[in-house]
XYZ file of C-alpha atoms in Angstrom:
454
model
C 70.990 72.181 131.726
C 74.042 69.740 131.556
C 77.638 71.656 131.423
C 79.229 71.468 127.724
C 82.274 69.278 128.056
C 85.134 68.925 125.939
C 84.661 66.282 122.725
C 86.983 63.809 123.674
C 87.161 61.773 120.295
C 87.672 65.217 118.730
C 90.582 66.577 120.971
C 92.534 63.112 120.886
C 92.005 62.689 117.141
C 93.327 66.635 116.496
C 95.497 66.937 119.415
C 97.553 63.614 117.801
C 97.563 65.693 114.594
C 99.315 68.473 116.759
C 102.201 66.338 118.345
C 102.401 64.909 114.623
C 103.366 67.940 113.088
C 104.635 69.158 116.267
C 107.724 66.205 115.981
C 108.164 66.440 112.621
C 108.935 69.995 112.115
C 109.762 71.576 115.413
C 111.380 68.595 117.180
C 113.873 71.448 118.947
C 110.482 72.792 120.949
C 109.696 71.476 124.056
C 106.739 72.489 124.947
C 103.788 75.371 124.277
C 101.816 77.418 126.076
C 98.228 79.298 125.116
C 96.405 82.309 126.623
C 92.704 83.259 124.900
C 93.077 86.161 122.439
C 90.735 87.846 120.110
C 88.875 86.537 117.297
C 91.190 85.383 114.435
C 94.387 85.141 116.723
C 96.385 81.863 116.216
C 94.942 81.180 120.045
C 91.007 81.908 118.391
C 92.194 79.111 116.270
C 93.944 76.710 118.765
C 90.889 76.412 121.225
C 88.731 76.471 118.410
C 89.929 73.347 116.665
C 91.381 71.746 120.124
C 88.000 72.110 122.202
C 85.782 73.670 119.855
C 85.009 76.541 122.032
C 86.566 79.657 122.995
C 87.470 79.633 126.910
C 88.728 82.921 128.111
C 91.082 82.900 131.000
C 92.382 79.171 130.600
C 95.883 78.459 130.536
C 96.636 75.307 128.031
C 100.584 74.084 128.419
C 101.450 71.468 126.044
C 104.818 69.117 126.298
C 105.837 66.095 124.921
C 105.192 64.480 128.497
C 102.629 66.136 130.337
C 99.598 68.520 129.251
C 98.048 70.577 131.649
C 95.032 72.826 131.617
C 94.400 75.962 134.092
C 90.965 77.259 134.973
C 88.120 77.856 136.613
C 85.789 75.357 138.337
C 83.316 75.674 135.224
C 86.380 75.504 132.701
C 88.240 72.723 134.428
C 85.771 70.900 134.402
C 85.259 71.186 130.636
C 88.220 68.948 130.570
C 87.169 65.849 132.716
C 86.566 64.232 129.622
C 90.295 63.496 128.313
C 92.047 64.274 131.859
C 94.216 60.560 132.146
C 97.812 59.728 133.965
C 98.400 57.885 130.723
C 99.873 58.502 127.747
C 97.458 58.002 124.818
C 99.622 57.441 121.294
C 101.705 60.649 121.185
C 99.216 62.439 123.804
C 101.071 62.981 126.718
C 99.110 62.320 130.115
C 96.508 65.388 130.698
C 96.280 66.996 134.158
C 93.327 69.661 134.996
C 94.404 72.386 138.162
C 91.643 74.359 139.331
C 92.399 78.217 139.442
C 93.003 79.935 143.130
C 92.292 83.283 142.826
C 93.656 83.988 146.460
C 97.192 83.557 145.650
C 96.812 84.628 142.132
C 97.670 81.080 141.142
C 101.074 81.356 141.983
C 100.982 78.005 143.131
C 99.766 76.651 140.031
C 102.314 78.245 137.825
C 104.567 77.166 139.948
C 103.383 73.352 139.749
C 103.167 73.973 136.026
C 106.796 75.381 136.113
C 108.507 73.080 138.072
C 106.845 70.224 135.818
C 108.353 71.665 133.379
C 111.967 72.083 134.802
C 111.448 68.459 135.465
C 110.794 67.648 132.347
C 113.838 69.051 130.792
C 111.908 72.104 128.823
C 114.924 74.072 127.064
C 112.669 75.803 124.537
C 108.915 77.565 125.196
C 106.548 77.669 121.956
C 103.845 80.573 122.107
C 101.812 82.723 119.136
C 104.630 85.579 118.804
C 101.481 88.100 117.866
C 99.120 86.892 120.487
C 99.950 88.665 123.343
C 98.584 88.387 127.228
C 95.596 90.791 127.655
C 93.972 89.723 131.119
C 95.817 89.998 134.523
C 95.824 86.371 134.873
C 97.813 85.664 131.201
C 100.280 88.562 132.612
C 100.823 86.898 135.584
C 101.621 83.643 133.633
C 103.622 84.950 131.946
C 105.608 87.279 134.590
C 105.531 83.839 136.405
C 107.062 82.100 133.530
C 109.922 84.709 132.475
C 111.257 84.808 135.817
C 111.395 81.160 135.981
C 114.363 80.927 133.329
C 113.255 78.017 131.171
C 111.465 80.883 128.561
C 115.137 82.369 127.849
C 114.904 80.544 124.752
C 110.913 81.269 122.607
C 109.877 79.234 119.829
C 107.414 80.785 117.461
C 104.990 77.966 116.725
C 102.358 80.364 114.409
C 103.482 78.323 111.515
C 103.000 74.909 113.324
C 99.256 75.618 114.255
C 98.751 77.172 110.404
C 99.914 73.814 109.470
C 97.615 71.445 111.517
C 94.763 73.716 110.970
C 95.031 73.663 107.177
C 94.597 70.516 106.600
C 90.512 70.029 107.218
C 88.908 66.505 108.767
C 85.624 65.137 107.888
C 83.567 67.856 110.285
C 85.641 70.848 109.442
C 85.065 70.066 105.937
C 81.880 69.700 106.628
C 81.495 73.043 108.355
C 83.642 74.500 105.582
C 81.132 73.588 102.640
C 77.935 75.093 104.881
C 80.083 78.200 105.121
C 80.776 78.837 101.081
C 77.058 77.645 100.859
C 76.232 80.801 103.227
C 78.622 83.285 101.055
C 77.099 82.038 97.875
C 73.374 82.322 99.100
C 74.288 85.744 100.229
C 75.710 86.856 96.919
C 72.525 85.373 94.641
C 70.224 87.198 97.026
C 72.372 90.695 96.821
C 72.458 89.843 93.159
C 68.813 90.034 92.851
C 68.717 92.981 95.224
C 71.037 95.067 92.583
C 68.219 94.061 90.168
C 65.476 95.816 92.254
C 67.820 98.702 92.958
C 68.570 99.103 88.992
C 65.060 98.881 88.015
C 63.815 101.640 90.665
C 66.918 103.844 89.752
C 68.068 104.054 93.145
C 70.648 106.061 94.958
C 72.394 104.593 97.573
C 76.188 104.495 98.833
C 78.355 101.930 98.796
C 78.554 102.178 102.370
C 75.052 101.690 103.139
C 74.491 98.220 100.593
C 77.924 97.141 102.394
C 75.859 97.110 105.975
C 72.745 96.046 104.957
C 74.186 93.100 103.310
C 76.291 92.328 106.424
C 72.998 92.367 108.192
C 71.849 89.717 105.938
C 74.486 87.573 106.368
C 74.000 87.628 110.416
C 70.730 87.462 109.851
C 70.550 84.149 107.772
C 69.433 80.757 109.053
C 71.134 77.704 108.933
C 69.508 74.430 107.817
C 70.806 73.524 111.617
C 69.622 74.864 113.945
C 72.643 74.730 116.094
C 75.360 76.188 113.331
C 75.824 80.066 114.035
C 76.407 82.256 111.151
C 78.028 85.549 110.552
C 80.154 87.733 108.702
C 83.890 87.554 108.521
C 83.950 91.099 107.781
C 81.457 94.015 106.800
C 81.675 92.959 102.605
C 83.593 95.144 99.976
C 81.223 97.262 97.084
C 82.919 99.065 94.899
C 81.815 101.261 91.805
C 82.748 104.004 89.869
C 86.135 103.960 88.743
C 88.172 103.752 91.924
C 88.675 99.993 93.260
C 90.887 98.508 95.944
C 91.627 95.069 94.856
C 92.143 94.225 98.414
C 90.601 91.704 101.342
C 91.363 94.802 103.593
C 88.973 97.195 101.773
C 86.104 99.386 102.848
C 82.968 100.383 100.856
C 83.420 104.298 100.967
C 80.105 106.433 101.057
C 80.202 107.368 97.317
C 77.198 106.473 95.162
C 76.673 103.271 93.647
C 77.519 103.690 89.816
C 75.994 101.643 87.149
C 78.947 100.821 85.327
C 81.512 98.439 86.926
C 80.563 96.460 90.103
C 82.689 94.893 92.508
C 81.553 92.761 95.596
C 83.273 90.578 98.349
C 81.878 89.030 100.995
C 82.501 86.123 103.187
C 80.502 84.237 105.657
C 80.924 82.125 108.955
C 79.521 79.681 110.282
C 80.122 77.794 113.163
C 83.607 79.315 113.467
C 85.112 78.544 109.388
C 85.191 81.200 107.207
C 84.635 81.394 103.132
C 84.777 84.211 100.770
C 83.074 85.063 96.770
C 83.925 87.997 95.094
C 81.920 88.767 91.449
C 81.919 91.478 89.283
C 78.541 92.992 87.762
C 79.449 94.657 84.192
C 76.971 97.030 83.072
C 77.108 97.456 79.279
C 80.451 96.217 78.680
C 82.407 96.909 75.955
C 83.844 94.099 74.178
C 87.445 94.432 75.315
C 86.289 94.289 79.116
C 83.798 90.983 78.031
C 87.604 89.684 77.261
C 89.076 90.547 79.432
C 86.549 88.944 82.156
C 86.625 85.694 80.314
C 90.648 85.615 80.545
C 90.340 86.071 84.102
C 87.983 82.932 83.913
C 89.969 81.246 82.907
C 93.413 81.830 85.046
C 90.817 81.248 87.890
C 90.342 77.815 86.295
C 93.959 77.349 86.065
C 94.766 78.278 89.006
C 92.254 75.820 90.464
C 93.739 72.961 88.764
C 97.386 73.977 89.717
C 96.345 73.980 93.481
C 97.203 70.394 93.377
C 98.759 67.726 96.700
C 101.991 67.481 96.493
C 102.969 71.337 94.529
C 104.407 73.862 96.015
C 102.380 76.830 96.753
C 104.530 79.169 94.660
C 104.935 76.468 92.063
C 101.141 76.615 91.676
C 101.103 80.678 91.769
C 103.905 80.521 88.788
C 101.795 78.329 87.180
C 98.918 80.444 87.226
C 101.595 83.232 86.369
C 102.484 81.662 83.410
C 99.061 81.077 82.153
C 98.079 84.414 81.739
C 101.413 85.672 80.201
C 100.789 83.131 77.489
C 96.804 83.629 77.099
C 97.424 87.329 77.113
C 100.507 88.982 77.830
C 98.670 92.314 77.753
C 97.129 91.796 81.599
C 100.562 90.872 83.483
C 100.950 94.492 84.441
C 96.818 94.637 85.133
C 96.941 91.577 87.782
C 97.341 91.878 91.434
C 100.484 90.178 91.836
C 100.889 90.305 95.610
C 99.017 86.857 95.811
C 96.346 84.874 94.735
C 94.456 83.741 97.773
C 95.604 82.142 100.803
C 94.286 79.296 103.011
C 91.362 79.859 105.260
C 89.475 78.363 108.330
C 88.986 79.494 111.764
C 91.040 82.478 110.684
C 90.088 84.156 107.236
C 93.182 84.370 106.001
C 96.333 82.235 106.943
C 99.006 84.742 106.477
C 101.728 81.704 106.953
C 99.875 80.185 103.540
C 99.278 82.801 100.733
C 98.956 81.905 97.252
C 102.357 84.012 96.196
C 105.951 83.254 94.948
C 107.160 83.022 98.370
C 104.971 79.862 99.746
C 107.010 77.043 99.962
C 104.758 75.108 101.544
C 103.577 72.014 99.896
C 99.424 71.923 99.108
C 98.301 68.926 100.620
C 94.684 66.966 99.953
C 91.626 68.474 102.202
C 93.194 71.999 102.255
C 90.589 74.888 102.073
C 92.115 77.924 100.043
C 90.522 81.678 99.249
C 91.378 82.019 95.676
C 91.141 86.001 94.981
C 92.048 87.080 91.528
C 92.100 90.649 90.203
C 93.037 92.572 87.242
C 92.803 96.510 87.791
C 92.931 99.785 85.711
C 91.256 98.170 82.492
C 90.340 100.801 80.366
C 86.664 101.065 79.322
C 86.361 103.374 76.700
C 82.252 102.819 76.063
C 81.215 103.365 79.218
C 78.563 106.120 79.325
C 80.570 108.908 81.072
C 84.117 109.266 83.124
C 83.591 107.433 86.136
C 82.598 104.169 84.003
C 85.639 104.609 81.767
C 88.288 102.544 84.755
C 87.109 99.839 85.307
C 88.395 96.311 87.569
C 87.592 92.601 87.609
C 87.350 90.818 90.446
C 86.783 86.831 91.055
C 87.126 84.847 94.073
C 86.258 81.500 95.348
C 86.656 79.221 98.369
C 87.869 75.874 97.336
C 88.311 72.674 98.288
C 91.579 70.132 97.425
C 91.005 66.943 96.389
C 93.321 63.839 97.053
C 92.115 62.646 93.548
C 90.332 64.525 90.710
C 89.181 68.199 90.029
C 89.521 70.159 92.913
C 86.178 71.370 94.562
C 84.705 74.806 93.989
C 82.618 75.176 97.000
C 81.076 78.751 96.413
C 80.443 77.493 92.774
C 76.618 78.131 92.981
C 77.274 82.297 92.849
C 77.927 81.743 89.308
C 81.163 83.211 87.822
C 80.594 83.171 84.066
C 79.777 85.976 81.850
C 76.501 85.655 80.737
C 75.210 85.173 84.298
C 77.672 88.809 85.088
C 76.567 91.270 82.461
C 73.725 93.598 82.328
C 72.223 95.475 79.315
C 70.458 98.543 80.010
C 68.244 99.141 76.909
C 66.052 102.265 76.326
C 62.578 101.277 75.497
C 60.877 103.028 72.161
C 59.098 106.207 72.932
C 55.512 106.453 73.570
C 53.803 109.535 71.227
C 53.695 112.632 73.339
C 50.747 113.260 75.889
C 49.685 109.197 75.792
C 48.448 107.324 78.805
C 51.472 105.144 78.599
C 54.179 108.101 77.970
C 52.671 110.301 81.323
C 52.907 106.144 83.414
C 56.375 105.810 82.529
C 57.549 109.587 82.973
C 56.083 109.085 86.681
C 57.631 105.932 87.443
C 61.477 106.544 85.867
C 62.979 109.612 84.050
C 64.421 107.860 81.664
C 62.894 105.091 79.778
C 65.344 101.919 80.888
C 64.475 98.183 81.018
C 67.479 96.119 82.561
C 67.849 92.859 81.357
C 70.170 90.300 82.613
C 71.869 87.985 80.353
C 70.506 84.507 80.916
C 71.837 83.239 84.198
């Protein structure tokens, strides 16, 4: 079996993205190092959309003159493919130094260091929050502290958010198989709550929550070399008491048959995408309302996501949407933001959706949208734990350079009719028939559940 090596047209194509954005907006840094981390780590993303694989144990320094990579024989190696002694565009020359375990590479950091000294380094970039967990990336960095050139550290988080937001042909690519997954998912658990209404079940929200994350790992890609999995064990939430955030847990309470609330999110082949839809059962008329406003600021706030807008121009936007369709639900949204980019990691904390962002959206960017309107009163609901209810939409979506943006979870459809459920009591049969005894045996109470038309 041939050794995987490094995609050369890939790494010069997104490494020249890199030194791009690198020049433009942190012209002061000199040069960056990387260590592997754990999964969604700024590092996670780095070797991800660099080599497309995560190498453990591989030192990558990056300067405007010289890159160099640090590994084993297997992992050097990787990098034969784009190793030159010239310059290629804004790509420096790339030099590969096999690991010596006998010295504890001590010579190599020092190579590395000196090269660096040479080079006139005055300020190191790294991933503040990724810190060294294996003896080797302490050793680097012991090496590289006592060398004096890392008196002065850049944090380049934002730099990598940047290049990684902006998707190329494959990532986009890999981006619209991944909403594809999270949407597949959700029709199938939709027509699983179906099964589980119809038998009256009881389960906990817990226990959907982890079968449905065995789904997602479980599904199979129309490629057969695209991986899929879940980006985190997926959000159910149900009588009364919701957590309107991407950091919630399905607690081990009953499912309730009155308000349901479900996120998930899928990954494949390293890009992450998220849905969120609410199941209303019996709704009052008010709530119906209430869910079709929320349509419709998730429509607006599609459109605002536009190249060339602010991020927090396009969250006031959205702001002042709902203030003017209904004033009412201002104190009912969750403010804190609206979605955020996505990608290798699920959620780019350096791009959220909020007033704050003043990053400017840009054409092939890949955003969560996640809106949320909590504490709605339901006052027809069929006993206490139905009468709070929440509404929850989200979406991963796709910018455009020209035209409607692209809704690529749109398939898990959003809109009412496809969202409610009416539980209607069939008519009695008379006392002691064939029929009455059937139906007393199969359900206590005599239910049919009927979806609006989908």
């Amino acid at each position: 079996m041939s050794k995987p090596l490094i995609n050369k047209e890939l790494f010069v194509a997104r490494a020249t993205k890199l030194y791009q954005e690198w020049n433009d907006g942190y012209a002061d840094v000199d040069a960056l190092y990387v260590l592997s981390n754990e999964n969604y780590s700024k590092t996670n993303t780095f070797q991800h959309h660099l080599f497309s694989f995560e190498l453990l144990d591989v030192l990558s320094v990056f300067s405007k003159k010289g890159i160099y990579f640090l590994g084993s024989n297997k992992k050097a190696h990787f990098f034969d493919p784009v190793a030159s002694e010239e310059a290629n565009g804004v790509i420096p020359p790339v030099k590969i130094l096999l690991r010596n375990k006998d010295d504890k590479d001590k010579a190599n950091f020092e190579a590395i260091i000196n090269f660096l000294k040479d080079s006139d380094v005055k300020k190191v970039g790294h991933f503040a929050k990724d810190k060294a967990e294996s003896e080797f990336g302490k050793e680097w960095e012991k090496a590289l502290n006592a060398s004096g050139i890392a008196d002065d550290m850049a944090d380049l988080t934002p730099l990598m958010g940047a290049v990684h937001a902006v998707k190329d042909e494959r990532a986009i690519e890999s981006c619209k198989m991944s909403a594809k997954a999270s949407a597949t998912a959700w029709n199938n658990f939709r027509r699983e709550l179906v099964a589980i209404i119809d038998q009256e079940k009881k389960i906990k929200h817990s226990r959907l929550a982890e079968n449905l994350e065995a789904t997602i790992k479980k599904m199979t890609p129309s490629n057969a070399n695209d991986t899929v999995d879940s980006c985190y064990t997926p959000i159910i939430q149900s009588g009364g008491n919701y957590t309107l955030k991407v950091s919630a847990e399905s607690d081990d309470k009953l499912l309730h048959y009155g308000t349901i609330v479900t996120c998930l999110g899928a990954r494949l082949n390293n890009y992450c995408s998220n849905v969120a839809r609410t199941i209303l059962f019996n709704p009052s008329k008010e709530l119906e309302d209430n869910y079709e406003v929320l349509l419709a600021t998730h429509a607006a706030l599609v459109e605002a996501l536009k190249p060339g807008v602010r991020i927090c121009d396009a969250y006031e936007e959205t702001m002042k949407f709902i203030s003017k369709k209904k004033p009412d639900l201002l104190d009912k949204i969750v403010k804190t933001n609206f979605g955020f980019a996505t990608g290798f990691e699920f959620r780019e904390s350096s791009l959220l959706i909020n007033s704050k962002c003043q990053a400017v959206i840009k054409p092939d960017m890949i955003f969560v949208i996640y809106l949320g309107l909590q504490n709605l009163a339901n006052p027809t609901a069929k006993d206490d734990h139905g009468k709070t209810a929440a509404l929850l939409l989200s979406d991963t979506v796709r910018v455009k350079a020209e035209g409607p943006n692209e809704v690529l979870t749109e398939s898990a459809k959003s809109r009412l009719k496809s969202n409610v459920v009416r539980l209607k009591e069939d008519e009695p049969q008379p006392s002691g028939s064939r029929d009455d005894n059937k139906k007393h045996n199969l359900r206590s109470v005599y239910r049919r559940t009927r979806w609006a038309t989908a």
